[in-house]
Amino acid sequence: MIVFPCVLIFYIIHLTKGDDCVIDNRSPYTAWDQQLRKELIPCADKSKPPNANNTNVSARFQLKSFYFDDNLINFHANIWLHQAWNDPRLKWDPKEYDGITELVISNRNIWTPDLMQYKTTTFQEFYNIEYFIAPCTVSNTGFVTCVLRRVLESVCSVDLKDWPYDTQNCTFKFGKVTKSDLVTFVFNSTRIVSMFGAEYGPGWNIIDYSDTKYPNGMIQFDFSFILERQAEGLGAIVVVPPLVLAAITLLSMTLNVESRVRLSILCFSLLNHFFFLQEISSDIPKLGLNTPTVLIFLRSSVVITLVAIGITFVLSNLYKRTIPPHNYILILNEKVFETYGKYLIWPRWKPYKLDESNQDVNSKFASTWSDFSSLINFVSMFTIAIVYMIMFFAYIPRKPEF
Ligand SMILES: *[C@@H]1O[C@H](CO)[C@@H](O)[C@H](O)[C@H]1NC(C)=O
Ligand SMILES: *[C@@H]1O[C@H](CO)[C@@H](O)[C@H](O)[C@H]1NC(C)=O
């Protein structure tokens, strides 16, 4: 009784292991297709290029999407590479194969052109692009077209000077694997990369594009994307507060030094400089070539506010003085306030109110000291305004124009 199951198992194993299909349920077309593959593919050695001299490969890159690493170092471009070339070894006569004129073959089974991406300007660092498995279409004339997909990486020149309106230049360089490589890439259109609809990525837009073709040498072509940060919201958050703080510091200089308000406003401005720095520190990218100039503006503004506080202390002391002033102060006052200069000096403060007792004695001195303080205040205010103006043009980032 044990023999019967053993025989059964033996038969089952034998049947499943059998190489020859007993029933051929392929359609006639599939049969011809498989016959063609069997005869065609082994004839074309995929390790050797189709021509001994040179194979022209017409190519077109299509950008599908892109993104930056979180740390803004690597730019990733999801690319479709359309390629077309002639491989005479893959020709056949359709009449011999039931009229089949086209075959779809995996790029792993036929020769495809090698393309090297040079990652840096130095020639040493490069890597051969390995594509994902893709179908290629081979026609009976030996014309092969492939659409290969790949996420390419490039290190961009990260320059944060104009942050948050910074632009980055990301370049991809491609070329031959070896000097004696027998492939030349040619391009149908004037642009190597088409990117219809793909120029808007997460956080960045591609605003400019350029490419170069090099007829000789290892590097055959390159292309660059100029990316602009999407900074509509960030721009307002980062650019407006420093300007408001600068205005507060400047306007506080018009207040009388006698009043406590002036000092309070300056201290308020100073504190807010630091609060603001803390607020934006999480938004600022940590890695990059240059310091964002908006930070330089802020740092300088802190110094200016400190200077304004110092001036306020010194002036409040000068303003309340009752001792006889030095001769040069009298001469200076005379030079300014007894000419048209007096229309320029603003604000001109009233003399400090003294005690009733010694008013007569010191009122003349008091007006000299108040005029002198007004003069110093005006000069410092004017200087600070000029410095802020220069800083505004030098350090406040603007939207780039392309
Ligand atoms: C380039 O143009 C030729 C002729 O119009 C076409 O056969 C080929 O497929 C094109 N190449 C690419 C990559 O689109
Ligand atoms: C971007 O960089 C490449 C390579 O360094 C350069 O050829 C190209 O002119 C640059 N583009 C711009 C707009 O600066």
Tab-separated table of C-alpha atoms and ligand atoms in Angstrom:
chain	number	residue	atom	x	y	z
A	1	MET	CA	0.000	0.000	0.000
A	2	ILE	CA	2.973	2.341	0.523
A	3	VAL	CA	4.068	1.959	-3.084
A	4	PHE	CA	1.098	3.794	-4.560
A	5	PRO	CA	1.684	7.228	-2.901
A	6	CYS	CA	5.396	6.967	-3.700
A	7	VAL	CA	4.667	6.458	-7.345
A	8	LEU	CA	2.236	9.356	-7.287
A	9	ILE	CA	4.809	11.691	-5.693
A	10	PHE	CA	7.425	10.565	-8.199
A	11	TYR	CA	5.087	11.414	-11.048
A	12	ILE	CA	4.201	14.820	-9.632
A	13	ILE	CA	7.889	15.758	-9.197
A	14	HIS	CA	8.639	14.513	-12.640
A	15	LEU	CA	5.846	16.522	-14.188
A	16	THR	CA	6.681	19.820	-12.476
A	17	LYS	CA	10.388	19.457	-13.276
A	18	GLY	CA	9.750	18.740	-16.918
A	19	ASP	CA	11.412	21.211	-19.264
A	20	ASP	CA	9.245	20.603	-22.265
A	21	CYS	CA	5.774	21.953	-22.036
A	22	VAL	CA	3.387	19.364	-23.155
A	23	ILE	CA	0.728	21.882	-24.062
A	24	ASP	CA	1.803	24.912	-26.079
A	25	ASN	CA	-0.822	27.547	-25.347
A	26	ARG	CA	1.189	30.470	-26.745
A	27	SER	CA	-0.481	32.587	-29.380
A	28	PRO	CA	1.202	32.418	-32.770
A	29	TYR	CA	2.426	35.994	-32.312
A	30	THR	CA	4.089	35.188	-28.975
A	31	ALA	CA	5.693	32.169	-30.518
A	32	TRP	CA	7.218	34.241	-33.311
A	33	ASP	CA	8.230	36.934	-30.833
A	34	GLN	CA	10.052	34.391	-28.671
A	35	GLN	CA	11.654	32.802	-31.666
A	36	LEU	CA	12.941	36.200	-32.778
A	37	ARG	CA	14.336	36.999	-29.335
A	38	LYS	CA	16.066	33.650	-29.167
A	39	GLU	CA	17.817	34.263	-32.462
A	40	LEU	CA	18.430	37.992	-32.153
A	41	ILE	CA	19.735	38.683	-28.679
A	42	PRO	CA	22.655	36.236	-28.593
A	43	CYS	CA	23.925	37.715	-31.872
A	44	ALA	CA	24.422	41.158	-30.392
A	45	ASP	CA	27.108	40.996	-27.723
A	46	LYS	CA	25.857	43.504	-25.179
A	47	SER	CA	29.337	44.235	-23.909
A	48	LYS	CA	30.430	45.560	-27.297
A	49	PRO	CA	29.155	48.752	-28.962
A	50	PRO	CA	27.380	48.351	-32.315
A	51	ASN	CA	30.103	50.089	-34.304
A	52	ALA	CA	33.823	49.640	-34.056
A	53	ASN	CA	34.433	53.344	-34.717
A	54	ASN	CA	31.768	55.470	-33.181
A	55	THR	CA	28.096	55.221	-32.325
A	56	ASN	CA	26.029	58.351	-32.412
A	57	VAL	CA	23.435	58.282	-29.685
A	58	SER	CA	20.759	60.894	-29.885
A	59	ALA	CA	19.685	61.879	-26.397
A	60	ARG	CA	17.175	64.048	-24.646
A	61	PHE	CA	16.878	64.535	-20.900
A	62	GLN	CA	13.500	65.124	-19.383
A	63	LEU	CA	13.303	66.483	-15.861
A	64	LYS	CA	10.311	64.983	-14.079
A	65	SER	CA	10.817	66.324	-10.545
A	66	PHE	CA	13.535	67.463	-8.185
A	67	TYR	CA	14.214	68.066	-4.515
A	68	PHE	CA	16.925	69.225	-2.167
A	69	ASP	CA	18.274	67.354	0.835
A	70	ASP	CA	17.197	68.803	4.151
A	71	ASN	CA	20.684	70.125	4.696
A	72	LEU	CA	20.772	71.721	1.248
A	73	ILE	CA	23.834	69.787	0.126
A	74	ASN	CA	22.577	67.403	-2.520
A	75	PHE	CA	20.254	68.291	-5.324
A	76	HIS	CA	18.306	65.297	-6.630
A	77	ALA	CA	16.864	65.354	-10.125
A	78	ASN	CA	14.491	62.650	-11.223
A	79	ILE	CA	15.368	62.326	-14.887
A	80	TRP	CA	14.118	60.404	-17.845
A	81	LEU	CA	16.794	59.949	-20.436
A	82	HIS	CA	15.443	59.344	-23.925
A	83	GLN	CA	18.048	57.729	-26.123
A	84	ALA	CA	18.013	56.486	-29.688
A	85	TRP	CA	20.710	54.788	-31.767
A	86	ASN	CA	21.257	52.283	-34.504
A	87	ASP	CA	22.467	48.811	-33.690
A	88	PRO	CA	22.920	46.987	-37.041
A	89	ARG	CA	23.302	43.697	-35.188
A	90	LEU	CA	19.647	43.882	-34.151
A	91	LYS	CA	18.240	43.881	-37.691
A	92	TRP	CA	15.829	41.277	-38.974
A	93	ASP	CA	13.591	40.615	-41.893
A	94	PRO	CA	9.938	40.919	-40.810
A	95	LYS	CA	8.895	38.483	-43.506
A	96	GLU	CA	10.772	35.692	-41.758
A	97	TYR	CA	9.015	36.406	-38.481
A	98	ASP	CA	5.372	36.708	-39.373
A	99	GLY	CA	5.603	40.447	-40.018
A	100	ILE	CA	6.952	41.447	-36.596
A	101	THR	CA	8.614	44.874	-36.951
A	102	GLU	CA	9.129	45.833	-33.330
A	103	LEU	CA	10.392	44.140	-30.195
A	104	VAL	CA	10.430	45.347	-26.622
A	105	ILE	CA	13.611	44.214	-24.902
A	106	SER	CA	14.918	45.011	-21.444
A	107	ASN	CA	17.903	47.374	-21.360
A	108	ARG	CA	19.782	44.641	-19.454
A	109	ASN	CA	19.707	42.343	-22.474
A	110	ILE	CA	21.126	44.614	-25.161
A	111	TRP	CA	23.973	47.042	-25.473
A	112	THR	CA	23.135	50.499	-24.099
A	113	PRO	CA	25.507	53.448	-24.124
A	114	ASP	CA	27.472	54.114	-20.960
A	115	LEU	CA	27.243	57.565	-19.556
A	116	MET	CA	29.474	58.895	-16.828
A	117	GLN	CA	28.486	61.673	-14.531
A	118	TYR	CA	31.331	63.795	-13.224
A	119	LYS	CA	30.386	64.855	-9.753
A	120	THR	CA	32.946	67.558	-9.192
A	121	THR	CA	35.129	69.725	-11.353
A	122	THR	CA	38.076	67.455	-10.646
A	123	PHE	CA	38.101	64.594	-13.066
A	124	GLN	CA	38.635	61.935	-10.438
A	125	GLU	CA	35.239	61.878	-8.860
A	126	PHE	CA	32.709	60.358	-11.178
A	127	TYR	CA	30.405	57.448	-11.318
A	128	ASN	CA	28.813	55.403	-14.013
A	129	ILE	CA	25.097	55.893	-14.194
A	130	GLU	CA	23.263	52.679	-13.578
A	131	TYR	CA	19.725	52.866	-14.745
A	132	PHE	CA	16.700	51.158	-13.386
A	133	ILE	CA	15.520	48.307	-15.573
A	134	ALA	CA	13.707	49.824	-18.520
A	135	PRO	CA	12.131	48.517	-21.678
A	136	CYS	CA	13.782	49.431	-24.962
A	137	THR	CA	12.057	49.294	-28.308
A	138	VAL	CA	13.991	47.700	-31.132
A	139	SER	CA	12.712	47.976	-34.678
A	140	ASN	CA	13.585	45.611	-37.477
A	141	THR	CA	15.914	48.235	-38.981
A	142	GLY	CA	18.090	48.019	-35.895
A	143	PHE	CA	16.881	51.361	-34.525
A	144	VAL	CA	16.761	51.223	-30.721
A	145	THR	CA	14.980	53.674	-28.462
A	146	CYS	CA	15.126	53.556	-24.685
A	147	VAL	CA	13.690	55.711	-21.959
A	148	LEU	CA	15.912	55.248	-18.942
A	149	ARG	CA	14.994	56.586	-15.558
A	150	ARG	CA	17.347	57.685	-12.884
A	151	VAL	CA	17.551	60.015	-9.902
A	152	LEU	CA	20.719	62.009	-10.475
A	153	GLU	CA	22.530	63.843	-7.733
A	154	SER	CA	24.593	66.956	-7.844
A	155	VAL	CA	26.332	69.085	-5.251
A	156	CYS	CA	25.326	72.691	-5.711
A	157	SER	CA	27.262	75.803	-4.845
A	158	VAL	CA	25.270	76.734	-1.773
A	159	ASP	CA	25.576	80.450	-1.313
A	160	LEU	CA	23.356	81.794	1.447
A	161	LYS	CA	24.379	85.428	1.035
A	162	ASP	CA	20.950	86.488	-0.195
A	163	TRP	CA	18.938	84.189	2.047
A	164	PRO	CA	15.911	83.950	2.000
A	165	TYR	CA	16.069	85.146	-1.617
A	166	ASP	CA	19.058	82.944	-2.399
A	167	THR	CA	19.542	81.166	-5.686
A	168	GLN	CA	21.571	78.015	-6.188
A	169	ASN	CA	23.445	76.874	-9.257
A	170	CYS	CA	23.312	73.098	-9.663
A	171	THR	CA	25.415	71.662	-12.455
A	172	PHE	CA	25.441	68.160	-13.912
A	173	LYS	CA	28.426	67.126	-16.028
A	174	PHE	CA	28.453	64.073	-18.240
A	175	GLY	CA	30.973	62.425	-20.404
A	176	LYS	CA	32.771	59.388	-21.632
A	177	VAL	CA	33.839	56.529	-19.460
A	178	THR	CA	37.263	56.351	-21.024
A	179	LYS	CA	39.061	58.500	-23.538
A	180	SER	CA	38.657	55.827	-26.186
A	181	ASP	CA	34.937	55.432	-25.611
A	182	LEU	CA	33.134	54.941	-28.905
A	183	VAL	CA	29.971	56.842	-28.143
A	184	THR	CA	29.055	60.381	-29.074
A	185	PHE	CA	25.958	61.962	-27.658
A	186	VAL	CA	24.060	64.226	-30.024
A	187	PHE	CA	21.008	66.278	-29.205
A	188	ASN	CA	17.973	66.824	-31.376
A	189	SER	CA	16.833	70.055	-29.825
A	190	THR	CA	18.819	73.089	-28.772
A	191	ARG	CA	18.123	72.285	-25.139
A	192	ILE	CA	19.554	69.143	-23.631
A	193	VAL	CA	16.935	69.068	-20.880
A	194	SER	CA	13.245	69.623	-21.273
A	195	MET	CA	11.337	70.232	-18.065
A	196	PHE	CA	7.852	71.237	-18.988
A	197	GLY	CA	5.880	71.519	-15.763
A	198	ALA	CA	8.691	70.174	-13.567
A	199	GLU	CA	10.276	73.513	-12.725
A	200	TYR	CA	8.261	73.918	-9.533
A	201	GLY	CA	9.605	71.744	-6.743
A	202	PRO	CA	9.196	71.562	-2.985
A	203	GLY	CA	10.472	74.869	-1.657
A	204	TRP	CA	12.328	75.778	-4.830
A	205	ASN	CA	11.647	76.873	-8.399
A	206	ILE	CA	13.921	76.478	-11.375
A	207	ILE	CA	14.187	79.963	-12.809
A	208	ASP	CA	16.985	79.530	-15.281
A	209	TYR	CA	18.705	76.814	-17.237
A	210	SER	CA	21.814	76.595	-19.359
A	211	ASP	CA	23.774	73.864	-21.070
A	212	THR	CA	27.050	73.463	-22.896
A	213	LYS	CA	28.232	70.844	-25.348
A	214	TYR	CA	31.931	70.085	-25.580
A	215	PRO	CA	32.945	68.557	-28.906
A	216	ASN	CA	36.189	67.022	-27.643
A	217	GLY	CA	37.374	65.686	-24.362
A	218	MET	CA	36.119	63.467	-21.632
A	219	ILE	CA	33.259	65.707	-20.612
A	220	GLN	CA	30.798	65.819	-23.490
A	221	PHE	CA	28.094	68.073	-22.112
A	222	ASP	CA	26.808	69.680	-18.974
A	223	PHE	CA	23.695	71.476	-17.863
A	224	SER	CA	22.925	73.787	-14.966
A	225	PHE	CA	19.745	74.652	-13.169
A	226	ILE	CA	19.431	77.927	-11.351
A	227	LEU	CA	17.068	77.445	-8.443
A	228	GLU	CA	15.302	80.088	-6.469
A	229	ARG	CA	13.947	79.547	-2.990
A	230	GLN	CA	10.190	80.020	-2.703
A	231	ALA	CA	10.479	82.882	-0.252
A	232	GLU	CA	7.208	84.773	-0.471
A	233	GLY	CA	6.246	84.089	3.156
A	234	LEU	CA	9.739	83.769	4.570
A	235	GLY	CA	10.841	86.967	2.825
A	236	ALA	CA	8.313	89.076	4.690
A	237	ILE	CA	9.075	87.373	8.008
A	238	VAL	CA	12.826	87.826	7.635
A	239	VAL	CA	13.158	91.192	5.913
A	240	VAL	CA	10.487	93.393	7.495
A	241	PRO	CA	11.343	93.084	11.229
A	242	PRO	CA	14.994	94.247	10.906
A	243	LEU	CA	13.777	97.296	8.999
A	244	VAL	CA	11.157	98.066	11.648
A	245	LEU	CA	13.768	97.736	14.397
A	246	ALA	CA	16.129	100.019	12.482
A	247	ALA	CA	13.338	102.584	12.140
A	248	ILE	CA	12.569	102.390	15.883
A	249	THR	CA	16.225	102.964	16.762
A	250	LEU	CA	16.466	105.880	14.356
A	251	LEU	CA	13.194	107.549	15.362
A	252	SER	CA	14.000	107.299	19.063
A	253	MET	CA	16.889	109.702	18.348
A	254	THR	CA	14.345	112.482	17.753
A	255	LEU	CA	13.114	112.273	21.341
A	256	ASN	CA	14.514	114.492	24.051
A	257	VAL	CA	17.343	112.874	26.005
A	258	GLU	CA	15.791	114.151	29.183
A	259	SER	CA	12.792	111.904	28.758
A	260	ARG	CA	13.033	108.325	29.950
A	261	VAL	CA	10.995	107.232	26.932
A	262	ARG	CA	13.965	107.508	24.621
A	263	LEU	CA	16.112	105.141	26.630
A	264	SER	CA	13.234	102.718	27.100
A	265	ILE	CA	12.508	102.597	23.386
A	266	LEU	CA	16.174	101.989	22.576
A	267	CYS	CA	16.354	99.156	25.094
A	268	PHE	CA	13.126	97.750	23.686
A	269	SER	CA	14.662	97.835	20.213
A	270	LEU	CA	17.847	96.158	21.445
A	271	LEU	CA	15.964	93.351	23.156
A	272	ASN	CA	13.842	92.776	20.078
A	273	HIS	CA	16.942	92.436	17.946
A	274	PHE	CA	17.868	89.420	20.042
A	275	PHE	CA	14.348	88.027	20.145
A	276	PHE	CA	14.167	88.242	16.397
A	277	LEU	CA	17.547	86.518	15.971
A	278	GLN	CA	16.274	83.685	18.112
A	279	GLU	CA	13.054	83.500	16.119
A	280	ILE	CA	14.688	83.135	12.731
A	281	SER	CA	17.595	80.954	13.834
A	282	SER	CA	15.521	77.835	13.175
A	283	ASP	CA	14.738	78.982	9.627
A	284	ILE	CA	18.325	79.700	8.642
A	285	PRO	CA	20.026	76.838	6.791
A	286	LYS	CA	23.026	75.725	8.808
A	287	LEU	CA	25.347	74.746	5.971
A	288	GLY	CA	26.422	77.103	3.277
A	289	LEU	CA	29.195	79.221	1.917
A	290	ASN	CA	28.347	82.689	3.173
A	291	THR	CA	26.544	84.212	6.094
A	292	PRO	CA	23.141	85.557	5.088
A	293	THR	CA	23.591	89.310	4.793
A	294	VAL	CA	20.362	89.909	6.680
A	295	LEU	CA	22.246	88.619	9.743
A	296	ILE	CA	25.036	91.118	9.088
A	297	PHE	CA	22.394	93.843	8.927
A	298	LEU	CA	20.971	92.701	12.226
A	299	ARG	CA	24.367	92.442	13.889
A	300	SER	CA	25.315	95.943	12.728
A	301	SER	CA	21.930	97.205	13.864
A	302	VAL	CA	22.618	95.820	17.356
A	303	VAL	CA	25.893	97.761	17.422
A	304	ILE	CA	24.165	100.933	16.209
A	305	THR	CA	21.453	100.594	18.849
A	306	LEU	CA	24.134	100.149	21.528
A	307	VAL	CA	25.896	103.261	20.229
A	308	ALA	CA	22.592	105.153	20.301
A	309	ILE	CA	22.118	104.094	23.921
A	310	GLY	CA	25.633	105.335	24.712
A	311	ILE	CA	24.978	108.642	22.967
A	312	THR	CA	21.753	109.015	24.914
A	313	PHE	CA	23.604	108.576	28.215
A	314	VAL	CA	26.332	111.059	27.246
A	315	LEU	CA	23.866	113.634	25.931
A	316	SER	CA	21.556	113.437	28.933
A	317	ASN	CA	24.623	114.272	30.993
A	318	LEU	CA	25.684	117.151	28.727
A	319	TYR	CA	22.142	118.493	28.452
A	320	LYS	CA	21.750	118.897	32.224
A	321	ARG	CA	25.126	120.573	32.734
A	322	THR	CA	25.267	123.976	34.425
A	323	ILE	CA	29.012	124.550	34.591
A	324	PRO	CA	30.494	127.165	32.254
A	325	PRO	CA	31.103	125.550	28.866
A	326	HIS	CA	34.490	125.393	27.217
A	327	ASN	CA	35.304	128.082	24.690
A	328	TYR	CA	35.256	125.776	21.671
A	329	ILE	CA	31.674	124.798	22.486
A	330	LEU	CA	30.667	128.446	22.418
A	331	ILE	CA	32.438	128.981	19.093
A	332	LEU	CA	30.861	125.865	17.606
A	333	ASN	CA	27.379	126.849	18.748
A	334	GLU	CA	27.847	130.306	17.340
A	335	LYS	CA	29.029	128.927	14.003
A	336	VAL	CA	25.972	126.709	13.706
A	337	PHE	CA	23.120	128.482	15.385
A	338	GLU	CA	23.879	131.992	14.243
A	339	THR	CA	23.901	131.027	10.591
A	340	TYR	CA	21.458	129.173	8.377
A	341	GLY	CA	22.623	126.035	10.148
A	342	LYS	CA	20.000	126.647	12.808
A	343	TYR	CA	17.249	125.720	10.341
A	344	LEU	CA	18.944	122.412	9.777
A	345	ILE	CA	19.372	121.318	13.368
A	346	TRP	CA	16.338	119.351	14.388
A	347	PRO	CA	15.162	118.695	17.022
A	348	ARG	CA	16.475	121.747	18.882
A	349	TRP	CA	15.838	121.222	22.524
A	350	LYS	CA	14.762	123.874	25.027
A	351	PRO	CA	17.256	124.626	27.805
A	352	TYR	CA	17.100	122.329	30.762
A	353	LYS	CA	14.789	123.662	33.517
A	354	LEU	CA	16.845	124.444	36.568
A	355	ASP	CA	15.853	125.008	40.160
A	356	GLU	CA	14.172	128.344	40.796
A	357	SER	CA	17.045	129.443	43.060
A	358	ASN	CA	19.957	129.602	40.619
A	359	GLN	CA	18.012	130.109	37.400
A	360	ASP	CA	19.416	133.540	36.595
A	361	VAL	CA	23.013	132.562	37.111
A	362	ASN	CA	22.985	129.472	34.907
A	363	SER	CA	20.288	129.996	32.313
A	364	LYS	CA	22.789	131.201	29.733
A	365	PHE	CA	24.966	128.162	30.274
A	366	ALA	CA	21.952	125.909	30.144
A	367	SER	CA	20.940	127.112	26.705
A	368	THR	CA	24.516	126.679	25.479
A	369	TRP	CA	24.566	123.094	26.733
A	370	SER	CA	21.120	122.313	25.285
A	371	ASP	CA	22.103	123.729	21.907
A	372	PHE	CA	25.337	121.793	21.976
A	373	SER	CA	23.479	118.562	22.876
A	374	SER	CA	20.976	119.166	20.079
A	375	LEU	CA	23.844	119.619	17.668
A	376	ILE	CA	25.593	116.412	18.741
A	377	ASN	CA	22.274	114.577	18.667
A	378	PHE	CA	21.531	115.814	15.170
A	379	VAL	CA	24.958	114.808	13.870
A	380	SER	CA	24.693	111.323	15.387
A	381	MET	CA	21.139	110.895	14.121
A	382	PHE	CA	22.177	111.942	10.648
A	383	THR	CA	25.171	109.586	10.713
A	384	ILE	CA	23.046	106.689	11.901
A	385	ALA	CA	20.478	107.401	9.155
A	386	ILE	CA	23.227	107.362	6.519
A	387	VAL	CA	24.737	104.156	7.912
A	388	TYR	CA	21.327	102.471	7.928
A	389	MET	CA	20.726	103.596	4.367
A	390	ILE	CA	24.028	102.095	3.205
A	391	MET	CA	23.292	98.918	5.153
A	392	PHE	CA	19.856	98.733	3.590
A	393	PHE	CA	21.269	98.691	0.086
A	394	ALA	CA	24.220	96.480	0.964
A	395	TYR	CA	22.648	93.880	3.221
A	396	ILE	CA	18.890	93.643	2.772
A	397	PRO	CA	18.320	90.778	0.307
A	398	ARG	CA	16.022	91.356	-2.634
A	399	LYS	CA	14.217	89.064	-5.000
A	400	PRO	CA	16.588	88.227	-7.842
A	401	GLU	CA	15.591	89.266	-11.326
A	402	PHE	CA	15.923	86.834	-14.167
B	1	LIG	C1	15.873	62.680	-32.532
B	1	LIG	O1	15.251	62.874	-33.792
B	1	LIG	C2	15.162	61.704	-34.591
B	1	LIG	C3	14.612	62.062	-35.945
B	1	LIG	O2	13.540	62.952	-35.816
B	1	LIG	C4	14.277	60.685	-33.866
B	1	LIG	O3	14.188	59.514	-34.623
B	1	LIG	C5	14.903	60.372	-32.510
B	1	LIG	O4	14.077	59.488	-31.799
B	1	LIG	C6	15.096	61.656	-31.718
B	1	LIG	N1	15.822	61.344	-30.504
B	1	LIG	C7	15.300	61.495	-29.293
B	1	LIG	C8	16.161	61.139	-28.157
B	1	LIG	O5	14.163	61.906	-29.111
B	2	LIG	C1	26.348	77.762	-13.071
B	2	LIG	O1	27.535	77.012	-12.943
B	2	LIG	C2	28.073	76.547	-14.171
B	2	LIG	C3	29.261	75.674	-13.868
B	2	LIG	O2	30.047	76.175	-12.863
B	2	LIG	C4	28.416	77.726	-15.060
B	2	LIG	O3	28.917	77.265	-16.284
B	2	LIG	C5	27.162	78.562	-15.288
B	2	LIG	O4	27.476	79.703	-16.040
B	2	LIG	C6	26.567	78.979	-13.949
B	2	LIG	N1	25.341	79.667	-14.203
B	2	LIG	C7	25.063	80.884	-13.671
B	2	LIG	C8	23.788	81.523	-14.074
B	2	LIG	O5	25.810	81.414	-12.902
